Amino acid sequence: MELQELFHLYKRAGFGISLKKAKEKSSKKREDIIKDLFQSSKKTTLLEVSVDEIKDLVKKSSGKISKETRDEIRKLSRQKLLDFNREWIYRMADTNEQLRERMTLFWANHFVVRGRNIVYYQSFNNTLRKHALGNFRDFVVAVAKGASMLNYLNNQQNLKKKPNENFARELMELFTLGEGQYSEKDIKEAARAFTGWRHNFKGDFAFREKIHDFESKTFMGKTGNFDGEDIVDIILEQPQCAYFISKKIYTYFVSHEVNEDHVEEMADIFRVNYDISEVMRHVFMSKWFYDKSIMGTKIKSPTDVLVGMMRIVPYKFKKTRELVYVQKLLGQDLLNPPNVAGWSGGKKWIDSNTMMVRLKLPSVLLSDGIISFDVKGEFEDSLTEFNKKKNVGRRLDVESDWNFFENEYKKSSHAELASVVLGANLQEEAKSFMDSLEKESKAEYCIQLMSIPEFQLC
């Protein structure tokens, strides 16, 4: 397999590969390399931060939890969510289970929830990780029973006497079928089937018979005493479901310019068993996945920018809040998606503000640079107001491991380093520009490469 194809595969299916490992694999056939990729993600390593302090507070509260204890739990939970965000980024940067972590990131922007309770969110995130390459039917059911999802889409308030349609609507519109593939009647009937799906205080799924609607329902032309799992089964019987998920996978892993023939090809495979591994293996084995029109043309998400840099030059934030600050500058606070539809991705990752941040970020994070941009989102300040808060000329407290970089690339040529950093399909105009860059130090050259627009593509 050619090196350029290997870099492409590992940037899309994972988060990158070193030159040394790419060279080792280049003598192998594509089939064997992809087999290795799946094999390395066969097991699931859960991602967990300690929640013992929260559990202790709950344990000490015999009976009803006081307001003071609840406030303390909320405060601890907010801090633990920051820790989880940081550990998730670091996991992506150094894991050998690259495909599983890539799939986890993909599904987190499909089955979207916002993190508010660390116990529930951590469990939900690991549900994504466990099912990321498994059976889609089991995945949907597990997600539907997760405390984070039950809360986020209001199924906790879904009662027999007063059904809440929020989860049922998004289940079909965003998670399985797509807009226009169901009726308002289907939403109402599905909502009835999910009544009684709740969770207990610990976050475990708990079915409440007293508030479940056991009466007959008519859903997508079928009539019966359906519960939530029956609804999922009927949805998966619709040919549209495999097409919808395949198109979402294609858009994320291949291109925002959808080739309908390729998506139909994927859907035909996915529809047989709803095996996520089977359809992903087909994508990575396909000749069209390595076409020059595909390689090096996808805009990296902010997470990919941060993690991609980290895999080449490991670095760590000494203050976790500064990591979240940078995520907000880039437009992707990992645990706070904008809404239930998640981030749109593609060209929407880039605007004049985020592009400036992206180009300056390598020198800020790896070379003690300064950052001074407005943060959109939670703060919503004007640049003037933001600067009043003394954020102008802010220097982030980051520790970089340049020894790792020097050891990894001391025998590599500048051209080889460029191929690792920039990947496939570099344009001729960019090659001329790269030739003009200073090459006195590989470290400086690496930062220069990360600071040009081509680094924003994968």
XYZ file of N, CA, C and O in Angstrom, residues 145-333:
756
model
N -31.834 3.824 26.128
C -31.969 3.533 27.559
C -30.944 4.282 28.417
O -30.961 4.160 29.643
N -30.076 5.051 27.786
C -29.053 5.786 28.527
C -29.645 6.965 29.283
O -30.484 7.706 28.753
N -29.173 7.163 30.521
C -29.713 8.256 31.339
C -29.504 9.610 30.686
O -30.383 10.476 30.738
N -28.354 9.803 30.036
C -28.095 11.090 29.373
C -29.116 11.368 28.289
O -29.630 12.484 28.162
N -29.431 10.334 27.489
C -30.402 10.528 26.405
C -31.818 10.679 26.961
O -32.599 11.526 26.484
N -32.165 9.871 27.960
C -33.505 9.961 28.558
C -33.754 11.359 29.120
O -34.862 11.892 29.030
N -32.708 11.955 29.659
C -32.838 13.318 30.183
C -32.842 14.351 29.071
O -33.688 15.234 29.032
N -31.859 14.244 28.167
C -31.658 15.291 27.155
C -32.878 15.451 26.251
O -33.247 16.570 25.893
N -33.521 14.328 25.901
C -34.691 14.422 25.012
C -35.997 14.155 25.763
O -36.992 13.712 25.164
N -35.977 14.403 27.060
C -37.202 14.502 27.864
C -38.020 13.220 28.000
O -39.226 13.298 28.284
N -37.404 12.046 27.791
C -38.224 10.843 27.962
C -38.548 10.585 29.436
O -39.474 9.829 29.743
N -37.826 11.230 30.328
C -38.166 11.141 31.759
C -39.564 11.721 32.014
O -40.221 11.379 32.979
N -39.999 12.615 31.121
C -41.320 13.233 31.266
C -42.363 12.582 30.346
O -43.451 13.133 30.144
N -42.023 11.443 29.752
C -42.927 10.787 28.810
C -43.877 9.838 29.562
O -43.484 8.738 29.950
N -45.114 10.284 29.767
C -46.068 9.548 30.597
C -47.252 9.048 29.779
O -47.621 9.662 28.768
N -47.865 7.955 30.244
C -49.033 7.409 29.549
C -50.128 8.464 29.385
O -50.719 8.606 28.314
N -50.375 9.235 30.458
C -51.431 10.242 30.401
C -51.006 11.497 29.659
O -51.850 12.291 29.225
N -49.718 11.698 29.500
C -49.225 12.893 28.829
C -47.914 12.559 28.105
O -46.823 12.882 28.586
N -48.029 11.917 26.925
C -46.812 11.511 26.193
C -45.971 12.715 25.776
O -46.510 13.744 25.388
N -44.647 12.574 25.891
C -43.705 13.587 25.407
C -43.075 13.045 24.122
O -42.468 11.973 24.133
N -43.215 13.773 23.033
C -42.817 13.251 21.718
C -41.369 13.567 21.336
O -40.932 13.199 20.241
N -40.658 14.260 22.181
C -39.334 14.755 21.792
C -38.389 13.629 21.343
O -37.805 13.672 20.265
N -38.233 12.593 22.181
C -37.307 11.518 21.825
C -37.788 10.765 20.581
O -36.985 10.471 19.671
N -39.077 10.455 20.532
C -39.604 9.696 19.383
C -39.347 10.445 18.069
O -38.982 9.839 17.048
N -39.525 11.763 18.092
C -39.308 12.558 16.875
C -37.838 12.505 16.443
O -37.527 12.247 15.285
N -36.919 12.752 17.405
C -35.492 12.771 17.041
C -34.969 11.379 16.712
O -34.052 11.240 15.907
N -35.547 10.350 17.335
C -35.155 8.976 17.003
C -35.293 8.734 15.503
O -34.413 8.146 14.870
N -36.398 9.215 14.938
C -36.630 9.001 13.507
C -35.950 10.050 12.642
O -35.346 9.731 11.620
N -36.046 11.316 13.054
C -35.510 12.386 12.203
C -33.983 12.418 12.159
O -33.391 12.566 11.099
N -33.343 12.260 13.308
C -31.885 12.440 13.375
C -31.104 11.145 13.545
O -29.942 11.064 13.159
N -31.717 10.137 14.170
C -30.930 8.948 14.530
C -31.089 7.766 13.567
O -30.213 6.908 13.521
N -32.203 7.703 12.818
C -32.412 6.475 12.032
C -32.949 6.667 10.605
O -32.545 5.950 9.696
N -33.858 7.599 10.373
C -34.533 7.648 9.074
C -34.329 8.942 8.289
O -34.273 8.926 7.064
N -34.279 10.053 8.982
C -34.180 11.334 8.289
C -35.537 11.993 8.135
O -36.584 11.345 8.204
N -35.503 13.297 7.924
C -36.721 14.100 7.844
C -37.614 13.649 6.689
O -37.135 13.288 5.621
N -38.924 13.653 6.939
C -39.890 13.355 5.878
C -40.143 11.878 5.649
O -40.854 11.500 4.708
N -39.586 11.015 6.485
C -39.719 9.564 6.297
C -40.737 8.944 7.250
O -40.775 7.728 7.409
N -41.548 9.769 7.902
C -42.526 9.288 8.892
C -43.614 10.340 8.995
O -43.471 11.468 8.495
N -44.708 9.955 9.639
C -45.835 10.891 9.783
C -45.917 11.405 11.227
O -45.275 10.846 12.129
N -46.713 12.428 11.418
C -46.939 12.932 12.776
C -47.603 11.846 13.634
O -47.348 11.738 14.823
N -48.452 11.041 12.996
C -49.111 9.936 13.702
C -48.067 8.922 14.196
O -48.152 8.401 15.312
N -47.064 8.656 13.350
C -45.993 7.738 13.755
C -45.256 8.258 14.995
O -44.895 7.478 15.890
N -45.017 9.562 15.025
C -44.318 10.146 16.180
C -45.147 9.947 17.451
O -44.619 9.526 18.496
N -46.432 10.230 17.360
C -47.298 10.102 18.546
C -47.357 8.651 19.025
O -47.277 8.384 20.236
N -47.470 7.714 18.090
C -47.564 6.308 18.470
C -46.245 5.791 19.042
O -46.225 5.007 20.004
N -45.134 6.242 18.447
C -43.813 5.837 18.971
C -43.617 6.394 20.379
O -43.087 5.703 21.268
N -44.025 7.624 20.594
C -43.885 8.231 21.929
C -44.641 7.402 22.963
O -44.141 7.162 24.076
N -45.828 6.927 22.607
C -46.601 6.082 23.538
C -45.812 4.811 23.893
O -45.851 4.332 25.027
N -45.135 4.254 22.882
C -44.385 3.009 23.111
C -43.202 3.214 24.069
O -42.769 2.278 24.740
N -42.665 4.437 24.111
C -41.508 4.704 24.971
C -41.909 5.244 26.351
O -41.038 5.596 27.151
N -43.217 5.317 26.636
C -43.621 5.748 27.979
C -43.132 4.723 29.010
O -43.091 3.519 28.735
N -42.737 5.214 30.149
C -42.243 4.312 31.207
C -40.763 4.023 31.115
O -40.203 3.388 32.001
N -40.082 4.478 30.037
C -38.631 4.302 29.934
C -37.988 5.408 30.752
O -37.957 6.575 30.347
N -37.466 5.054 31.903
C -36.881 6.026 32.819
C -35.511 5.536 33.288
O -35.052 4.463 32.907
N -34.893 6.313 34.143
C -33.675 5.841 34.810
C -33.778 6.180 36.284
O -34.507 7.097 36.686
N -33.032 5.428 37.094
C -33.025 5.714 38.528
C -31.950 6.741 38.856
O -31.246 7.225 37.965
N -31.787 7.052 40.118
C -30.842 8.093 40.531
C -29.406 7.772 40.128
O -28.614 8.651 39.797
N -29.081 6.476 40.136
C -27.714 6.074 39.763
C -27.476 6.138 38.252
O -26.358 6.018 37.783
N -28.580 6.288 37.493
C -28.445 6.350 36.043
C -28.743 5.037 35.351
O -28.623 4.935 34.123
N -29.126 4.014 36.106
C -29.470 2.721 35.498
C -30.874 2.787 34.901
O -31.781 3.412 35.475
N -31.079 2.084 33.773
C -32.393 2.063 33.132
C -33.415 1.415 34.057
O -33.130 0.406 34.723
N -34.604 1.999 34.103
C -35.668 1.454 34.965
C -37.005 1.591 34.243
O -37.427 2.714 33.925
N -37.651 0.453 33.965
C -38.958 0.484 33.293
C -40.059 0.639 34.337
O -40.145 -0.156 35.285
N -40.908 1.674 34.189
C -41.990 1.952 35.138
C -43.328 1.541 34.519
O -43.875 2.248 33.675
N -43.809 0.376 34.932
C -45.052 -0.164 34.352
C -46.227 0.797 34.516
O -47.069 0.913 33.639
N -46.284 1.476 35.682
C -47.454 2.299 35.993
C -47.639 3.468 35.035
O -48.758 3.979 34.880
N -46.567 3.912 34.409
C -46.704 5.059 33.493
C -46.491 4.664 32.035
O -46.381 5.520 31.161
N -46.425 3.324 31.782
C -46.278 2.854 30.403
C -47.654 2.618 29.777
O -48.570 2.113 30.434
N -47.774 2.956 28.519
C -49.015 2.763 27.775
C -49.005 1.354 27.170
O -48.293 1.099 26.188
N -49.795 0.450 27.743
C -49.842 -0.941 27.265
C -50.894 -1.149 26.181
O -51.082 -2.273 25.704
N -51.589 -0.091 25.792
C -52.634 -0.231 24.777
C -52.024 -0.447 23.393
O -50.839 -0.198 23.156
N -52.890 -0.859 22.449
C -52.444 -1.120 21.076
C -52.030 0.185 20.378
O -52.611 1.244 20.629
N -50.997 0.073 19.533
C -50.527 1.240 18.754
C -50.411 0.844 17.288
O -50.162 -0.331 16.966
N -50.553 1.828 16.412
C -50.348 1.601 14.978
C -49.191 2.473 14.534
O -49.252 3.695 14.598
N -48.097 1.798 14.113
C -46.857 2.518 13.784
C -46.326 2.038 12.439
O -46.109 0.848 12.235
N -46.184 2.924 11.513
C -45.666 2.638 10.167
C -46.397 1.456 9.530
O -45.779 0.537 8.966
N -47.727 1.471 9.668
C -48.564 0.463 9.020
C -48.735 -0.817 9.788
O -49.443 -1.734 9.337
N -48.089 -0.937 10.941
C -48.223 -2.154 11.743
C -48.968 -1.834 13.034
O -48.810 -0.744 13.587
N -49.759 -2.807 13.504
C -50.530 -2.587 14.727
C -50.202 -3.676 15.746
O -50.084 -4.851 15.399
N -50.021 -3.248 16.997
C -49.721 -4.212 18.051
C -49.479 -3.502 19.363
O -49.469 -2.271 19.433
N -49.234 -4.284 20.372
C -48.956 -3.716 21.687
C -47.448 -3.451 21.787
O -46.717 -4.153 22.479
N -46.997 -2.443 21.040
C -45.552 -2.216 20.889
C -44.949 -1.503 22.093
O -45.557 -0.614 22.679
N -43.693 -1.909 22.409
C -42.893 -1.116 23.354
C -41.751 -0.462 22.570
O -41.688 -0.560 21.337
N -40.832 0.182 23.278
C -39.775 0.925 22.599
C -38.916 0.064 21.678
O -38.575 0.474 20.565
N -38.575 -1.148 22.123
C -37.712 -2.001 21.294
C -38.439 -2.448 20.026
O -37.821 -2.602 18.970
N -39.753 -2.665 20.126
C -40.531 -3.007 18.921
C -40.470 -1.865 17.912
O -40.374 -2.091 16.692
N -40.540 -0.634 18.417
C -40.475 0.531 17.523
C -39.144 0.568 16.789
O -39.082 0.800 15.574
N -38.057 0.305 17.530
C -36.732 0.280 16.888
C -36.681 -0.794 15.812
O -36.179 -0.564 14.698
N -37.234 -1.967 16.100
C -37.228 -3.059 15.107
C -37.990 -2.667 13.839
O -37.548 -2.961 12.718
N -39.138 -2.025 14.006
C -39.934 -1.621 12.834
C -39.196 -0.552 12.030
O -39.200 -0.579 10.796
N -38.529 0.360 12.722
C -37.750 1.395 12.016
C -36.658 0.743 11.173
O -36.435 1.096 10.018
N -35.978 -0.256 11.758
C -34.874 -0.898 11.026
C -35.370 -1.750 9.855
O -34.580 -2.120 8.979
N -36.655 -2.075 9.843
C -37.212 -2.792 8.688
C -37.358 -1.866 7.478
O -37.507 -2.341 6.348
N -37.327 -0.559 7.692
C -37.469 0.397 6.590
C -36.149 0.482 5.819
O -35.106 0.752 6.422
N -36.161 0.283 4.511
C -34.916 0.367 3.721
C -34.201 1.711 3.895
O -32.981 1.787 3.809
N -34.968 2.741 4.161
C -34.407 4.084 4.317
C -33.385 4.164 5.451
O -32.440 4.950 5.388
N -33.559 3.344 6.492
C -32.686 3.451 7.660
C -31.227 3.167 7.279
O -30.329 3.946 7.633
N -30.992 2.081 6.567
C -29.617 1.741 6.165
C -29.049 2.819 5.245
O -27.858 3.161 5.331
N -29.892 3.365 4.377
C -29.435 4.432 3.472
C -29.047 5.680 4.272
O -27.996 6.288 4.039
N -29.894 6.055 5.221
C -29.662 7.274 6.009
C -28.346 7.195 6.792
O -27.542 8.134 6.780
N -28.128 6.059 7.452
C -26.894 5.907 8.231
C -25.669 5.825 7.310
O -24.621 6.415 7.596
N -25.815 5.121 6.193
C -24.691 5.019 5.244
C -24.310 6.390 4.708
O -23.114 6.704 4.558
N -25.295 7.216 4.416
C -25.019 8.566 3.902
C -24.309 9.408 4.956
O -23.390 10.166 4.642
N -24.723 9.237 6.214
C -24.079 9.977 7.301
C -22.609 9.532 7.428
O -21.713 10.366 7.606
N -22.373 8.226 7.334
C -21.003 7.705 7.414
C -20.177 8.219 6.235
O -19.035 8.662 6.397
N -20.763 8.191 5.046
C -20.045 8.642 3.844
C -19.641 10.111 3.983
O -18.510 10.506 3.703
N -20.587 10.924 4.455
C -20.328 12.360 4.586
C -19.204 12.632 5.567
O -18.384 13.530 5.357
N -19.149 11.859 6.630
C -18.127 12.077 7.658
C -16.772 11.492 7.246
O -15.742 12.139 7.415
N -16.770 10.262 6.730
C -15.497 9.578 6.488
C -14.950 9.765 5.074
O -13.760 9.583 4.849
N -15.829 10.085 4.130
C -15.375 10.151 2.734
C -15.438 11.586 2.214
O -14.402 12.201 1.954
N -16.639 12.136 2.045
C -16.743 13.470 1.450
C -18.127 14.073 1.684
O -19.125 13.347 1.730
N -18.179 15.388 1.793
C -19.474 16.081 1.874
C -20.161 16.104 0.516
O -21.363 16.353 0.424
N -19.374 15.858 -0.554
C -19.948 15.734 -1.902
C -20.370 14.280 -2.061
O -19.565 13.419 -2.361
N -21.663 14.026 -1.857
C -22.144 12.641 -1.786
C -22.250 11.992 -3.169
O -22.819 12.577 -4.090
N -21.665 10.821 -3.300
C -21.823 10.000 -4.504
C -22.912 8.969 -4.188
O -22.705 8.059 -3.385
N -24.068 9.132 -4.812
C -25.219 8.280 -4.483
C -24.941 6.801 -4.749
O -25.414 5.936 -4.009
N -24.190 6.511 -5.806
C -23.885 5.101 -6.112
C -23.085 4.456 -4.973
O -23.340 3.310 -4.589
N -22.146 5.224 -4.439
C -21.322 4.680 -3.343
C -22.159 4.486 -2.071
O -22.005 3.495 -1.350
N -23.054 5.438 -1.816
C -23.900 5.329 -0.616
C -24.853 4.141 -0.746
O -25.056 3.373 0.212
N -25.432 3.952 -1.910
C -26.339 2.806 -2.128
C -25.588 1.492 -1.938
O -26.112 0.528 -1.386
N -24.350 1.478 -2.425
C -23.470 0.304 -2.275
C -23.296 -0.023 -0.783
O -23.408 -1.178 -0.360
N -23.029 1.012 -0.006
C -22.854 0.836 1.448
C -24.163 0.388 2.105
O -24.174 -0.507 2.957
N -25.255 1.007 1.703
C -26.552 0.691 2.317
C -26.941 -0.765 2.060
O -27.508 -1.436 2.940
N -26.640 -1.259 0.870
C -26.959 -2.664 0.545
C -26.239 -3.613 1.499
O -26.786 -4.651 1.898
N -25.016 -3.279 1.850
C -24.239 -4.117 2.781
C -24.771 -3.961 4.203
O -24.976 -4.934 4.921
N -25.018 -2.714 4.596
C -25.432 -2.428 5.977
C -26.799 -3.043 6.291
O -27.049 -3.540 7.390
N -27.679 -3.031 5.284
C -29.067 -3.475 5.475
C -29.167 -4.962 5.842
O -30.118 -5.382 6.507
N -28.192 -5.758 5.469
C -28.267 -7.217 5.670
C -28.276 -7.572 7.161
O -29.159 -8.284 7.646
N -27.295 -7.062 7.906
C -27.181 -7.404 9.335
C -27.108 -6.190 10.250
O -27.003 -6.342 11.456
N -27.099 -4.998 9.669
C -26.869 -3.759 10.436
C -25.590 -3.863 11.260
O -25.521 -3.423 12.402
N -24.572 -4.473 10.628
C -23.267 -4.624 11.270
C -22.398 -3.421 10.881
O -22.033 -3.263 9.714
N -22.066 -2.601 11.851
C -21.316 -1.368 11.567
C -19.916 -1.693 11.037
O -19.423 -1.039 10.116
N -19.288 -2.726 11.584
C -17.939 -3.105 11.126
C -17.938 -3.465 9.642
O -17.016 -3.101 8.903
N -18.985 -4.172 9.205
C -19.027 -4.615 7.806
C -19.056 -3.430 6.852
O -18.354 -3.412 5.838
N -19.872 -2.432 7.168
C -19.978 -1.295 6.245
C -18.707 -0.443 6.301
O -18.252 0.082 5.273
N -18.089 -0.328 7.488
C -16.852 0.457 7.583
C -15.708 -0.247 6.841
O -14.887 0.404 6.185
N -15.658 -1.572 6.946
C -14.613 -2.326 6.238
C -14.778 -2.125 4.728
O -13.795 -1.956 4.006
N -16.017 -2.111 4.277
C -16.268 -1.896 2.847
C -15.769 -0.518 2.404
O -15.160 -0.394 1.333
N -16.025 0.497 3.219
C -15.574 1.858 2.872
C -14.053 1.891 2.732
O -13.521 2.383 1.726
N -13.349 1.346 3.719
C -11.884 1.443 3.717
C -11.244 0.540 2.657
O -10.103 0.777 2.253
N -11.961 -0.477 2.207
C -11.437 -1.348 1.154
C -11.753 -0.823 -0.246
O -11.144 -1.237 -1.225
N -12.696 0.093 -0.342
C -13.154 0.561 -1.654
C -12.087 1.380 -2.378
O -11.389 2.200 -1.749
N -12.020 1.176 -3.668
C -11.068 1.936 -4.488
C -11.388 3.422 -4.437
O -10.508 4.268 -4.395
N -12.706 3.755 -4.410
C -13.101 5.168 -4.431
C -12.690 5.917 -3.160
O -12.573 7.133 -3.158
N -12.441 5.221 -2.063
C -12.008 5.881 -0.834
C -10.618 6.511 -1.000
O -10.274 7.474 -0.307
N -9.826 5.963 -1.941
C -8.453 6.438 -2.154
C -8.311 7.267 -3.429
O -7.196 7.524 -3.887
N -9.424 7.692 -4.004
C -9.383 8.508 -5.211
C -8.762 9.872 -4.878
O -8.955 10.404 -3.782
N -8.037 10.456 -5.834
C -7.385 11.749 -5.582
C -8.389 12.856 -5.298
O -8.058 13.854 -4.663
N -9.607 12.681 -5.780
C -10.635 13.698 -5.517
C -11.136 13.628 -4.061
O -11.819 14.535 -3.582
N -10.782 12.543 -3.373
C -11.211 12.342 -1.982
C -10.081 12.658 -0.998
O -10.298 13.301 0.029
N -8.854 12.226 -1.343
C -7.735 12.367 -0.396
C -7.335 13.834 -0.235
O -7.182 14.568 -1.211
N -7.162 14.243 1.017
C -6.672 15.590 1.305
C -7.646 16.700 0.993
O -7.245 17.847 0.777
N -8.940 16.402 0.970
C -9.929 17.434 0.595
C -10.954 17.705 1.695
O -11.829 18.544 1.510
N -10.852 17.007 2.794
C -11.847 17.181 3.864
C -11.329 18.176 4.911
O -10.178 18.087 5.335
N -12.173 19.106 5.323
C -11.762 20.075 6.339
C -11.777 19.403 7.711
O -12.773 18.792 8.113
N -10.665 19.514 8.417
C -10.566 18.885 9.735
C -11.510 19.567 10.719
O -11.672 20.791 10.690
N -12.073 18.771 11.612
C -12.835 19.350 12.721
C -11.829 19.973 13.703
O -10.637 19.637 13.673
N -12.265 20.880 14.583
C -11.357 21.399 15.601
C -10.702 20.297 16.429
O -9.513 20.379 16.759
N -11.465 19.255 16.750
C -10.892 18.141 17.504
C -9.786 17.468 16.713
O -8.736 17.108 17.261
N -9.982 17.305 15.418
C -8.941 16.701 14.586
C -7.693 17.567 14.520
O -6.575 17.044 14.486
N -7.888 18.880 14.504
C -6.727 19.778 14.489
C -5.923 19.601 15.775
O -4.698 19.409 15.736
N -6.600 19.651 16.912
C -5.909 19.533 18.205
C -5.238 18.175 18.373
O -4.082 18.078 18.772
N -5.999 17.115 18.065
C -5.474 15.755 18.258
C -4.383 15.437 17.233
O -3.377 14.796 17.558
N -4.583 15.900 15.998
C -3.588 15.657 14.951
C -2.230 16.239 15.314
O -1.186 15.599 15.130
N -2.244 17.468 15.841
C -0.986 18.081 16.289
C -0.380 17.290 17.439
O 0.837 17.068 17.508
N -1.241 16.852 18.335
C -0.797 16.142 19.532
C -0.125 14.812 19.195
O 0.771 14.358 19.906
N -0.543 14.166 18.119
C 0.044 12.876 17.742
C 1.433 13.060 17.142
O 2.235 12.138 17.141
N 1.711 14.257 16.611
C 3.041 14.513 16.039
C 3.975 15.101 17.094
O 5.119 14.672 17.244
N 3.487 16.084 17.816
C 4.243 16.675 18.938
C 3.340 16.609 20.174
O 2.465 17.452 20.354
N 3.519 15.623 21.036
C 2.654 15.512 22.222
C 2.716 16.781 23.072
O 3.803 17.323 23.301
N 1.581 17.268 23.486
C 1.538 18.435 24.373
C 0.352 18.280 25.322
O -0.612 17.579 25.016
N 0.453 18.948 26.458
C -0.628 18.865 27.445
C -0.903 20.245 28.024
O 0.017 21.036 28.241
N -2.166 20.504 28.274
C -2.563 21.750 28.922
C -2.386 21.583 30.437
O -2.902 20.628 31.020
N -1.700 22.548 31.050
C -1.545 22.467 32.508
C -2.834 22.875 33.205
O -3.056 22.513 34.356
N -3.645 23.675 32.517
C -4.938 24.070 33.063
C -6.030 23.598 32.105
O -6.088 24.050 30.953
N -6.881 22.697 32.604
C -7.891 22.101 31.725
C -8.820 23.152 31.119
O -9.251 23.020 29.967
N -9.122 24.196 31.887
C -10.018 25.229 31.360
C -9.448 25.894 30.109
O -10.187 26.406 29.270
N -8.125 25.897 29.981
C -7.533 26.492 28.775
C -7.747 25.616 27.551
O -7.835 26.122 26.429
N -7.824 24.312 27.756
C -8.175 23.424 26.644
C -9.581 23.754 26.153
O -9.822 23.885 24.947
N -10.520 23.893 27.087
C -11.899 24.208 26.710
C -11.968 25.587 26.048
O -12.717 25.792 25.077
N -11.145 26.511 26.534
C -11.067 27.850 25.941
C -10.670 27.754 24.467
O -11.293 28.369 23.592
N -9.661 26.937 24.186
C -9.207 26.767 22.801
C -10.292 26.087 21.967
O -10.539 26.453 20.815
N -10.952 25.078 22.548
C -12.041 24.411 21.822
C -13.125 25.413 21.429
O -13.656 25.358 20.322
N -13.438 26.316 22.339
C -14.466 27.321 22.039
C -13.997 28.290 20.962
O -14.775 28.698 20.101
N -12.732 28.650 21.015
C -12.184 29.518 19.969
C -12.321 28.865 18.598
O -12.625 29.519 17.608
N -12.102 27.548 18.573
C -12.152 26.816 17.306
C -13.574 26.453 16.891
O -13.827 26.088 15.745
N -14.519 26.490 17.851
C -15.916 26.201 17.521
C -16.372 24.791 17.823
O -17.370 24.326 17.258
N -15.653 24.071 18.718
C -16.110 22.721 19.071
C -15.740 22.386 20.511
O -14.741 21.719 20.773
N -16.564 22.849 21.430
C -16.435 22.445 22.835
C -16.996 21.027 22.903
O -18.212 20.815 22.792
